[in-house]
Amino acid sequence: MSWEMVIGLEIHVELQTESKVFCSCRAVFGAEPNTHVCPVCMGLPGALPVFNERVLHYAAKAGFALNGSVHHRSRFDRKNYFYPDLPKAYQISQFYQPICENGWLTVQTSVGEKKIGITRIHIEEDAGKLLHDEKNGTLLDMNRCGVPLIEIVSEPDIRSAEEAVAYLRKVRAILTYIGVSDCKMNEGSLRCDVNLSIHHPNEPFGVRTEMKNLNSFQSVERAIKAEYERQVAVLECGEEIVQETRRYDQKTGKTYSMRRKENSADYRYFPDPDLPEVVLTDEQMDEIRAEIPTLPDMRREAYMKNYSLSAYAAEQLTSERWLADYFEQAAGHAKSATSVANLLQGEVFAILSARAADAEKNGAPTPEGAVSLPISPENLAKLSDLLVEGRVNSSTGKKILSVMFVGDCDPEEYARRHALFAVSDDSTLRVAIEQTLGQNPDMAESYRRGKTTVERALMGKAMAATKGKADPERLSELLHKALESLTK
Ligand SMILES: [Zn+2]
């Protein structure tokens, strides 16, 4: 019987507030180490936290956008544990009364739509960062101490790596649409912990392990596959899975045991005596709800209806707000929105992912959060029209697109200047065909004798004779006629 994986995700998202959650230090990424710190976020004795209201606002907004019940009253608890990057030896979090519970979202995967439950969303503070340096040993940067986070805990509803990535992408899409976080995985503003167990369907869940701080979609996917295979191997050998935290190593593609998993009792949670309960009034809730823009699912449905796109295509185009905005602008200028969608999802995504792969190879972080294309929507629409009208063929279209990526240019102008328009007038095409048949008499003879498979090779040669610019459909029609006439 096959083993089914059962996955729950815990996603930590840094909120894009000006200042930290319990002090007025600035919450910025990439500053000189230890320049945005004060007695509160360094955990000095006697310092008192003051809650940043903006954090409540953003967390509630995320709660509404993720279909959750946002509570009027929530409060903070201390989660006690020692770690070198946590100077207070406790983290301020929400355990007993989180800001939000019972949310959900839907994802589209290759097997269709699925609803995934969200158990809770709570507010907490981030820890500092340990920098491991060969020369100086381990250094501590406390700039990140006290940066506001929300933790989004899913139900164990996820059953495959594809679903996990789709869920993560959807959470990221929604949070960037509502503007509460930039969700840059390569800068750590969105991090994911994966809880995974395996079982036989309809039997109780197995013992789960946790993999912490995965920081790219790819590592989430690979870590899930590696841990699933490990657990299957362990159980098939008759051994037992141990509840523990494991580390996924990108280099070996395997997971390694780090420590036995703590239970919540180990953290000795108790209400933080320094922080009062936080309250959201009905009026505040209405204001926050009113700020929520059209979310990806609504745009997806509109695209399916207005542009006849498939659910999967529409999901991809709405996965990022900038991309959806871009698509809508380009589609507004183009004769065919479907052609713009195809161009974006085909050639444009291919170029973007090739660039990302190059960046990864060169050790640069994967640009997970690309926020724009170097091509104006108007020019992409023009290229789409040239393709739709058959004025350039698809291989020429690809060439022009790669030029546009380097320096945004008017594709029509470029095609004119470089004589790239598709050749579709019959007399020119016939000349190319006669030339081809004249230069390849053996192949023409083979065709005449019934070996019709040479037609494809001749088509390639005739296309080359037009320098790749022929309208392929018309060229193929005329070539076929010319070959058939040989057999008569
Ligand atoms: Zn501070």
Short mmCIF file of C-alpha atoms and ligand atoms in Angstrom, two decimals:
data_model
loop_
_atom_site.label_atom_id
_atom_site.label_comp_id
_atom_site.label_asym_id
_atom_site.label_seq_id
_atom_site.Cartn_x
_atom_site.Cartn_y
_atom_site.Cartn_z
CA MET A 1 0.00 0.00 0.00
CA SER A 2 1.34 3.43 -0.85
CA TRP A 3 2.43 5.97 1.74
CA GLU A 4 0.68 9.32 1.71
CA MET A 5 2.46 12.44 2.94
CA VAL A 6 0.69 14.76 5.37
CA ILE A 7 2.07 18.28 5.51
CA GLY A 8 1.39 21.39 7.54
CA LEU A 9 3.30 24.61 6.96
CA GLU A 10 4.29 27.32 9.39
CA ILE A 11 5.12 30.50 7.53
CA HIS A 12 6.91 33.39 9.18
CA VAL A 13 6.40 36.73 7.48
CA GLU A 14 8.15 39.96 8.40
CA LEU A 15 5.73 42.87 8.35
CA GLN A 16 6.80 45.95 6.43
CA THR A 17 6.41 48.48 9.22
CA GLU A 18 8.65 51.51 9.64
CA SER A 19 9.62 50.57 13.19
CA LYS A 20 9.96 47.39 15.23
CA VAL A 21 7.11 45.77 17.12
CA PHE A 22 7.97 46.80 20.72
CA CYS A 23 10.37 49.76 20.30
CA SER A 24 10.92 52.66 17.94
CA CYS A 25 14.05 51.27 16.24
CA ARG A 26 13.77 51.15 12.47
CA ALA A 27 12.95 47.78 10.94
CA VAL A 28 15.09 47.75 7.81
CA PHE A 29 16.89 45.00 5.93
CA GLY A 30 20.57 45.18 5.08
CA ALA A 31 21.72 47.94 7.46
CA GLU A 32 25.16 47.93 9.12
CA PRO A 33 25.03 45.30 11.89
CA ASN A 34 23.82 46.50 15.31
CA THR A 35 22.93 50.02 14.18
CA HIS A 36 19.18 49.69 14.74
CA VAL A 37 19.10 48.58 18.36
CA CYS A 38 18.03 49.94 21.75
CA PRO A 39 17.67 48.65 25.32
CA VAL A 40 14.24 47.15 24.54
CA CYS A 41 15.17 45.06 21.51
CA MET A 42 18.54 44.13 23.06
CA GLY A 43 16.70 42.78 26.10
CA LEU A 44 18.51 44.93 28.67
CA PRO A 45 17.14 44.59 32.22
CA GLY A 46 14.35 46.98 33.09
CA ALA A 47 13.50 48.01 29.52
CA LEU A 48 9.78 47.95 28.80
CA PRO A 49 8.11 47.08 25.49
CA VAL A 50 5.53 49.39 23.89
CA PHE A 51 3.35 47.80 21.22
CA ASN A 52 3.41 49.25 17.68
CA GLU A 53 -0.28 49.63 16.62
CA ARG A 54 0.64 49.36 12.96
CA VAL A 55 1.55 45.72 13.54
CA LEU A 56 -1.94 44.96 14.80
CA HIS A 57 -3.40 46.69 11.77
CA TYR A 58 -1.26 44.68 9.32
CA ALA A 59 -1.81 41.37 11.11
CA ALA A 60 -5.59 41.91 11.10
CA LYS A 61 -5.45 42.81 7.41
CA ALA A 62 -3.62 39.56 6.70
CA GLY A 63 -6.22 37.71 8.78
CA PHE A 64 -9.12 39.12 6.80
CA ALA A 65 -7.41 38.53 3.45
CA LEU A 66 -6.81 34.89 4.45
CA ASN A 67 -10.51 34.44 5.32
CA GLY A 68 -9.86 34.16 9.06
CA SER A 69 -11.84 35.21 12.14
CA VAL A 70 -9.99 38.24 13.45
CA HIS A 71 -10.46 38.65 17.20
CA HIS A 72 -11.39 41.88 18.88
CA ARG A 73 -9.10 41.03 21.77
CA SER A 74 -5.73 39.34 21.67
CA ARG A 75 -2.70 39.31 23.94
CA PHE A 76 0.97 38.51 24.19
CA ASP A 77 2.74 35.61 25.87
CA ARG A 78 6.34 34.84 26.58
CA LYS A 79 7.81 31.81 24.86
CA ASN A 80 10.82 30.87 26.95
CA TYR A 81 13.91 29.38 25.43
CA PHE A 82 17.57 30.20 25.23
CA TYR A 83 19.27 30.93 21.96
CA PRO A 84 22.28 33.23 21.35
CA ASP A 85 20.28 35.45 18.97
CA LEU A 86 17.48 35.92 21.49
CA PRO A 87 18.93 38.23 24.16
CA LYS A 88 15.89 38.22 26.48
CA ALA A 89 15.85 34.38 26.54
CA TYR A 90 12.19 34.58 25.68
CA GLN A 91 10.32 35.61 22.55
CA ILE A 92 7.18 37.69 22.79
CA SER A 93 4.52 35.81 20.88
CA GLN A 94 0.78 35.07 21.03
CA PHE A 95 -0.05 31.64 22.34
CA TYR A 96 -3.31 31.68 24.29
CA GLN A 97 -5.18 34.42 22.40
CA PRO A 98 -3.86 34.92 18.85
CA ILE A 99 -5.08 37.73 16.63
CA CYS A 100 -6.73 35.39 14.13
CA GLU A 101 -8.01 31.81 13.79
CA ASN A 102 -9.79 29.57 11.28
CA GLY A 103 -8.73 30.95 7.91
CA TRP A 104 -8.41 29.18 4.59
CA LEU A 105 -7.36 29.64 1.00
CA THR A 106 -7.64 27.70 -2.24
CA VAL A 107 -4.84 26.62 -4.56
CA GLN A 108 -4.81 25.39 -8.15
CA THR A 109 -2.52 22.48 -8.92
CA SER A 110 -2.19 20.12 -11.86
CA VAL A 111 -4.89 17.93 -10.27
CA GLY A 112 -7.38 20.75 -9.73
CA GLU A 113 -8.52 23.07 -6.97
CA LYS A 114 -7.97 22.44 -3.26
CA LYS A 115 -8.95 24.28 -0.11
CA ILE A 116 -6.34 24.42 2.65
CA GLY A 117 -7.21 25.42 6.19
CA ILE A 118 -5.30 27.95 8.27
CA THR A 119 -5.36 27.13 11.97
CA ARG A 120 -4.16 30.45 13.30
CA ILE A 121 -2.21 33.61 12.66
CA HIS A 122 -0.31 35.18 15.53
CA ILE A 123 1.98 38.15 16.04
CA GLU A 124 5.51 37.71 17.35
CA GLU A 125 8.93 39.32 17.30
CA ASP A 126 11.82 38.15 15.16
CA ALA A 127 15.14 37.10 16.67
CA GLY A 128 18.57 38.47 15.74
CA LYS A 129 20.89 36.90 13.23
CA LEU A 130 24.02 34.86 13.82
CA LEU A 131 26.68 35.39 11.19
CA HIS A 132 29.14 32.55 10.90
CA ASP A 133 32.41 33.97 9.71
CA GLU A 134 35.52 31.86 9.07
CA LYS A 135 37.93 34.47 10.34
CA ASN A 136 36.06 35.92 13.30
CA GLY A 137 33.92 32.98 14.38
CA THR A 138 30.24 33.58 15.08
CA LEU A 139 29.04 37.17 15.21
CA LEU A 140 25.69 38.51 16.34
CA ASP A 141 23.65 41.15 14.50
CA MET A 142 20.73 42.35 16.62
CA ASN A 143 19.13 44.59 13.97
CA ARG A 144 16.50 41.94 13.36
CA CYS A 145 15.62 41.51 17.07
CA GLY A 146 12.08 42.82 17.45
CA VAL A 147 11.21 43.09 13.77
CA PRO A 148 7.47 42.28 13.63
CA LEU A 149 6.42 38.89 12.32
CA ILE A 150 3.22 37.09 11.77
CA GLU A 151 3.25 33.32 11.87
CA ILE A 152 0.66 31.61 9.69
CA VAL A 153 0.02 28.02 10.74
CA SER A 154 -1.78 25.78 8.28
CA GLU A 155 -3.91 22.73 9.02
CA PRO A 156 -2.25 19.44 8.04
CA ASP A 157 -4.26 19.53 4.80
CA ILE A 158 -1.40 19.42 2.30
CA ARG A 159 -0.69 16.13 0.53
CA SER A 160 2.10 16.81 -1.94
CA ALA A 161 5.13 19.00 -2.55
CA GLU A 162 3.25 20.65 -5.42
CA GLU A 163 0.39 21.60 -3.10
CA ALA A 164 2.81 22.91 -0.49
CA VAL A 165 4.50 25.19 -3.01
CA ALA A 166 1.14 26.31 -4.44
CA TYR A 167 -0.04 27.17 -0.91
CA LEU A 168 3.14 29.08 -0.15
CA ARG A 169 2.88 30.98 -3.43
CA LYS A 170 -0.73 31.85 -2.73
CA VAL A 171 0.06 33.13 0.78
CA ARG A 172 2.85 35.23 -0.68
CA ALA A 173 0.59 36.54 -3.45
CA ILE A 174 -2.13 37.58 -1.00
CA LEU A 175 0.26 39.26 1.44
CA THR A 176 2.02 41.22 -1.29
CA TYR A 177 -1.34 42.26 -2.80
CA ILE A 178 -2.41 43.73 0.53
CA GLY A 179 1.02 45.31 1.00
CA VAL A 180 1.81 44.11 4.53
CA SER A 181 5.12 42.46 3.54
CA ASP A 182 7.51 42.34 0.60
CA CYS A 183 7.71 38.55 1.16
CA LYS A 184 11.26 38.35 -0.20
CA MET A 185 12.38 34.81 0.52
CA ASN A 186 16.00 35.58 -0.35
CA GLU A 187 16.09 38.34 2.29
CA GLY A 188 14.32 36.16 4.86
CA SER A 189 11.14 38.22 5.03
CA LEU A 190 9.20 35.04 4.24
CA ARG A 191 10.44 31.78 5.75
CA CYS A 192 8.81 28.43 5.87
CA ASP A 193 8.87 25.49 8.31
CA VAL A 194 7.54 22.19 6.99
CA ASN A 195 5.91 19.60 9.27
CA LEU A 196 5.73 16.25 7.55
CA SER A 197 4.52 12.77 8.44
CA ILE A 198 3.45 9.80 6.37
CA HIS A 199 0.64 7.29 6.76
CA HIS A 200 -1.57 4.95 4.76
CA PRO A 201 -4.73 6.76 3.65
CA ASN A 202 -7.61 6.36 6.14
CA GLU A 203 -5.22 5.43 8.95
CA PRO A 204 -4.17 7.78 11.78
CA PHE A 205 -1.41 10.29 11.02
CA GLY A 206 2.17 9.19 11.66
CA VAL A 207 4.85 10.86 13.80
CA ARG A 208 5.92 14.14 12.23
CA THR A 209 9.25 15.82 11.81
CA GLU A 210 9.87 19.51 11.29
CA MET A 211 12.23 21.15 8.81
CA LYS A 212 12.94 24.74 9.70
CA ASN A 213 13.70 27.97 7.83
CA LEU A 214 13.43 26.90 4.23
CA ASN A 215 14.00 30.01 2.17
CA SER A 216 13.07 29.23 -1.42
CA PHE A 217 10.24 27.45 -3.19
CA GLN A 218 12.76 25.04 -4.60
CA SER A 219 14.17 24.05 -1.23
CA VAL A 220 10.65 23.55 0.15
CA GLU A 221 9.88 21.20 -2.72
CA ARG A 222 13.16 19.31 -2.51
CA ALA A 223 13.11 19.06 1.29
CA ILE A 224 9.62 17.56 1.21
CA LYS A 225 10.60 14.95 -1.36
CA ALA A 226 13.79 14.02 0.51
CA GLU A 227 12.08 13.75 3.91
CA TYR A 228 9.18 11.73 2.47
CA GLU A 229 11.59 9.23 0.96
CA ARG A 230 13.56 9.02 4.22
CA GLN A 231 10.43 8.35 6.29
CA VAL A 232 9.19 5.70 3.87
CA ALA A 233 12.57 3.96 4.05
CA VAL A 234 12.60 4.08 7.87
CA LEU A 235 9.10 2.62 8.21
CA GLU A 236 9.63 0.01 5.51
CA CYS A 237 12.66 -1.21 7.49
CA GLY A 238 10.37 -1.69 10.49
CA GLU A 239 11.92 1.16 12.43
CA GLU A 240 10.17 4.17 13.98
CA ILE A 241 10.08 7.86 13.09
CA VAL A 242 11.33 10.08 15.91
CA GLN A 243 9.62 13.41 16.54
CA GLU A 244 12.42 15.87 15.90
CA THR A 245 13.61 18.97 14.09
CA ARG A 246 15.62 18.22 10.98
CA ARG A 247 17.77 20.34 8.75
CA TYR A 248 17.60 20.15 4.96
CA ASP A 249 20.98 20.41 3.29
CA GLN A 250 20.77 21.85 -0.22
CA LYS A 251 24.15 20.44 -1.22
CA THR A 252 23.42 16.79 -0.40
CA GLY A 253 19.66 16.98 -0.96
CA LYS A 254 19.11 15.15 2.36
CA THR A 255 17.70 15.98 5.77
CA TYR A 256 19.69 15.62 8.98
CA SER A 257 18.59 15.36 12.60
CA MET A 258 19.20 18.56 14.61
CA ARG A 259 17.38 18.09 17.90
CA ARG A 260 14.44 16.35 19.49
CA LYS A 261 11.35 18.41 18.89
CA GLU A 262 10.13 20.45 21.83
CA ASN A 263 6.47 20.43 22.73
CA SER A 264 4.67 23.64 23.60
CA ALA A 265 4.89 22.68 27.30
CA ASP A 266 8.68 22.97 27.05
CA TYR A 267 8.39 26.67 26.30
CA ARG A 268 6.60 27.50 29.58
CA TYR A 269 4.32 30.02 27.91
CA PHE A 270 2.81 32.61 30.19
CA PRO A 271 1.09 35.95 29.58
CA ASP A 272 3.60 38.80 29.26
CA PRO A 273 3.04 41.01 32.32
CA ASP A 274 4.57 44.03 30.57
CA LEU A 275 2.04 44.20 27.75
CA PRO A 276 -1.69 44.92 28.06
CA GLU A 277 -4.33 43.18 25.99
CA VAL A 278 -4.73 44.67 22.50
CA VAL A 279 -8.18 45.61 21.29
CA LEU A 280 -9.61 46.13 17.82
CA THR A 281 -12.95 47.95 17.68
CA ASP A 282 -15.64 47.24 15.09
CA GLU A 283 -14.87 50.57 13.42
CA GLN A 284 -11.18 49.73 13.15
CA MET A 285 -12.04 46.33 11.70
CA ASP A 286 -14.30 47.93 9.08
CA GLU A 287 -11.57 50.36 8.12
CA ILE A 288 -9.04 47.56 7.72
CA ARG A 289 -11.43 45.43 5.65
CA ALA A 290 -12.13 48.40 3.37
CA GLU A 291 -8.41 48.70 2.58
CA ILE A 292 -8.18 45.21 1.09
CA PRO A 293 -7.80 45.40 -2.72
CA THR A 294 -9.03 42.88 -5.28
CA LEU A 295 -7.25 39.66 -4.31
CA PRO A 296 -5.64 37.07 -6.60
CA ASP A 297 -8.61 34.67 -6.61
CA MET A 298 -11.01 37.37 -7.78
CA ARG A 299 -8.63 38.46 -10.49
CA ARG A 300 -8.13 34.83 -11.49
CA GLU A 301 -11.84 34.36 -11.98
CA ALA A 302 -12.11 37.58 -13.95
CA TYR A 303 -9.29 36.46 -16.26
CA MET A 304 -10.99 33.12 -16.86
CA LYS A 305 -14.24 34.87 -17.71
CA ASN A 306 -12.97 37.89 -19.65
CA TYR A 307 -9.97 36.43 -21.42
CA SER A 308 -10.95 32.73 -21.57
CA LEU A 309 -7.75 31.70 -19.78
CA SER A 310 -7.47 28.30 -18.08
CA ALA A 311 -7.64 28.23 -14.26
CA TYR A 312 -3.98 27.27 -14.10
CA ALA A 313 -2.86 30.02 -16.49
CA ALA A 314 -4.92 32.60 -14.63
CA GLU A 315 -3.47 31.41 -11.29
CA GLN A 316 0.05 31.90 -12.61
CA LEU A 317 -0.60 35.38 -13.95
CA THR A 318 -2.19 36.50 -10.67
CA SER A 319 0.53 34.97 -8.47
CA GLU A 320 2.19 38.36 -8.15
CA ARG A 321 0.49 41.68 -8.08
CA TRP A 322 2.99 43.41 -10.38
CA LEU A 323 2.61 40.58 -12.88
CA ALA A 324 -1.20 40.78 -12.86
CA ASP A 325 -1.02 44.57 -13.23
CA TYR A 326 1.46 44.19 -16.06
CA PHE A 327 -0.66 41.58 -17.81
CA GLU A 328 -3.75 43.77 -17.60
CA GLN A 329 -1.92 46.78 -19.03
CA ALA A 330 -0.41 44.80 -21.89
CA ALA A 331 -3.72 43.06 -22.62
CA GLY A 332 -5.37 46.49 -22.75
CA HIS A 333 -3.07 47.52 -25.60
CA ALA A 334 -3.10 44.22 -27.48
CA LYS A 335 -5.49 42.73 -30.02
CA SER A 336 -5.52 39.37 -28.21
CA ALA A 337 -5.23 39.00 -24.44
CA THR A 338 -4.76 35.25 -24.85
CA SER A 339 -1.72 35.86 -27.00
CA VAL A 340 -0.26 38.22 -24.35
CA ALA A 341 -0.91 35.55 -21.69
CA ASN A 342 0.77 32.89 -23.82
CA LEU A 343 3.73 35.13 -24.49
CA LEU A 344 4.17 35.90 -20.78
CA GLN A 345 3.80 32.33 -19.60
CA GLY A 346 5.83 30.86 -22.42
CA GLU A 347 8.78 32.85 -23.64
CA VAL A 348 8.91 35.56 -20.97
CA PHE A 349 8.79 33.11 -18.03
CA ALA A 350 11.38 30.95 -19.81
CA ILE A 351 13.79 33.88 -20.02
CA LEU A 352 13.11 34.85 -16.40
CA SER A 353 13.72 31.34 -15.10
CA ALA A 354 16.88 30.95 -17.18
CA ARG A 355 18.13 34.20 -15.62
CA ALA A 356 17.23 32.94 -12.13
CA ALA A 357 19.09 29.68 -12.78
CA ASP A 358 22.14 31.63 -13.97
CA ALA A 359 22.02 33.82 -10.87
CA GLU A 360 21.86 30.73 -8.65
CA LYS A 361 24.79 29.12 -10.45
CA ASN A 362 26.83 32.26 -9.86
CA GLY A 363 26.00 32.12 -6.17
CA ALA A 364 23.63 35.10 -6.24
CA PRO A 365 20.37 34.62 -4.40
CA THR A 366 17.48 33.52 -6.61
CA PRO A 367 15.49 36.64 -7.50
CA GLU A 368 12.33 35.09 -6.05
CA GLY A 369 10.73 38.48 -5.76
CA ALA A 370 11.21 39.98 -9.22
CA VAL A 371 9.00 43.04 -9.29
CA SER A 372 9.05 44.13 -12.89
CA LEU A 373 9.99 43.29 -16.46
CA PRO A 374 12.46 45.41 -18.44
CA ILE A 375 9.88 45.64 -21.25
CA SER A 376 7.03 48.16 -21.30
CA PRO A 377 3.52 46.63 -21.47
CA GLU A 378 2.90 48.62 -24.69
CA ASN A 379 5.88 47.06 -26.44
CA LEU A 380 4.98 43.55 -25.29
CA ALA A 381 1.46 44.16 -26.65
CA LYS A 382 2.98 45.21 -29.99
CA LEU A 383 5.03 42.02 -30.17
CA SER A 384 1.93 40.02 -29.33
CA ASP A 385 0.06 41.72 -32.19
CA LEU A 386 2.88 41.04 -34.66
CA LEU A 387 2.65 37.36 -33.74
CA VAL A 388 -1.14 37.21 -33.82
CA GLU A 389 -1.25 38.86 -37.23
CA GLY A 390 1.44 36.54 -38.53
CA ARG A 391 3.65 39.51 -39.38
CA VAL A 392 6.54 37.83 -37.62
CA ASN A 393 6.74 34.08 -37.10
CA SER A 394 7.27 32.51 -33.68
CA SER A 395 11.00 31.93 -33.96
CA THR A 396 11.59 35.52 -35.08
CA GLY A 397 9.28 36.59 -32.20
CA LYS A 398 11.59 34.81 -29.75
CA LYS A 399 14.62 36.59 -31.18
CA ILE A 400 12.96 39.99 -30.95
CA LEU A 401 11.85 39.27 -27.37
CA SER A 402 15.40 38.49 -26.25
CA VAL A 403 16.51 41.80 -27.79
CA MET A 404 13.70 43.59 -25.93
CA PHE A 405 14.93 42.10 -22.64
CA VAL A 406 18.28 43.79 -23.15
CA GLY A 407 16.97 47.20 -24.19
CA ASP A 408 13.23 47.78 -24.31
CA CYS A 409 12.50 48.68 -27.94
CA ASP A 410 9.52 48.94 -30.28
CA PRO A 411 9.37 45.45 -31.83
CA GLU A 412 7.71 46.68 -35.02
CA GLU A 413 10.43 49.26 -35.56
CA TYR A 414 13.09 46.63 -34.81
CA ALA A 415 11.56 44.14 -37.24
CA ARG A 416 11.41 46.82 -39.94
CA ARG A 417 14.99 47.93 -39.44
CA HIS A 418 16.32 44.38 -39.53
CA ALA A 419 13.94 43.14 -42.26
CA LEU A 420 12.43 40.50 -40.02
CA PHE A 421 8.83 40.58 -41.14
CA ALA A 422 7.42 37.23 -42.09
CA VAL A 423 7.52 36.47 -45.78
CA SER A 424 4.07 35.33 -46.82
CA ASP A 425 3.73 36.45 -50.41
CA ASP A 426 3.47 33.41 -52.63
CA SER A 427 5.88 34.43 -55.35
CA THR A 428 8.78 34.85 -52.88
CA LEU A 429 7.94 31.58 -51.16
CA ARG A 430 7.74 29.74 -54.50
CA VAL A 431 11.20 31.00 -55.43
CA ALA A 432 12.55 29.61 -52.15
CA ILE A 433 10.84 26.25 -52.79
CA GLU A 434 12.16 25.96 -56.34
CA GLN A 435 15.63 26.81 -55.10
CA THR A 436 15.39 24.13 -52.38
CA LEU A 437 14.16 21.42 -54.73
CA GLY A 438 16.77 22.37 -57.29
CA GLN A 439 19.57 22.09 -54.72
CA ASN A 440 18.27 18.79 -53.32
CA PRO A 441 17.29 16.70 -56.33
CA ASP A 442 17.85 13.39 -54.43
CA MET A 443 15.29 14.30 -51.80
CA ALA A 444 12.80 15.46 -54.41
CA GLU A 445 13.30 12.14 -56.21
CA SER A 446 12.78 10.19 -52.95
CA TYR A 447 9.50 11.99 -52.44
CA ARG A 448 8.41 11.19 -55.96
CA ARG A 449 9.06 7.51 -55.27
CA GLY A 450 6.82 7.61 -52.23
CA LYS A 451 9.21 8.41 -49.38
CA THR A 452 7.06 11.28 -48.12
CA THR A 453 8.98 11.58 -44.82
CA VAL A 454 11.58 13.77 -46.59
CA GLU A 455 8.96 16.53 -46.63
CA ARG A 456 9.95 17.69 -43.13
CA ALA A 457 13.62 18.00 -44.00
CA LEU A 458 12.76 19.91 -47.17
CA MET A 459 10.52 22.21 -45.15
CA GLY A 460 13.48 23.03 -42.90
CA LYS A 461 15.68 23.79 -45.93
CA ALA A 462 13.01 25.95 -47.58
CA MET A 463 12.57 27.85 -44.31
CA ALA A 464 16.33 28.40 -44.19
CA ALA A 465 16.22 29.67 -47.77
CA THR A 466 13.94 32.49 -46.52
CA LYS A 467 16.39 33.11 -43.64
CA GLY A 468 13.79 31.73 -41.24
CA LYS A 469 11.31 34.47 -42.02
CA ALA A 470 8.65 32.56 -43.95
CA ASP A 471 5.12 32.28 -42.69
CA PRO A 472 5.46 28.58 -41.83
CA GLU A 473 1.86 27.65 -42.60
CA ARG A 474 1.83 29.11 -46.09
CA LEU A 475 5.31 27.80 -46.88
CA SER A 476 4.27 24.31 -45.85
CA GLU A 477 1.14 24.46 -48.01
CA LEU A 478 3.05 25.58 -51.08
CA LEU A 479 5.84 23.04 -50.53
CA HIS A 480 3.34 20.23 -50.22
CA LYS A 481 1.65 21.27 -53.48
CA ALA A 482 4.99 21.45 -55.28
CA LEU A 483 5.98 17.98 -54.02
CA GLU A 484 2.63 16.45 -54.92
CA SER A 485 2.90 17.85 -58.43
CA LEU A 486 6.15 15.85 -58.84
CA THR A 487 4.27 12.59 -58.31
CA LYS A 488 1.81 13.22 -61.14
ZN ZN B 1 14.92 48.77 19.66
#
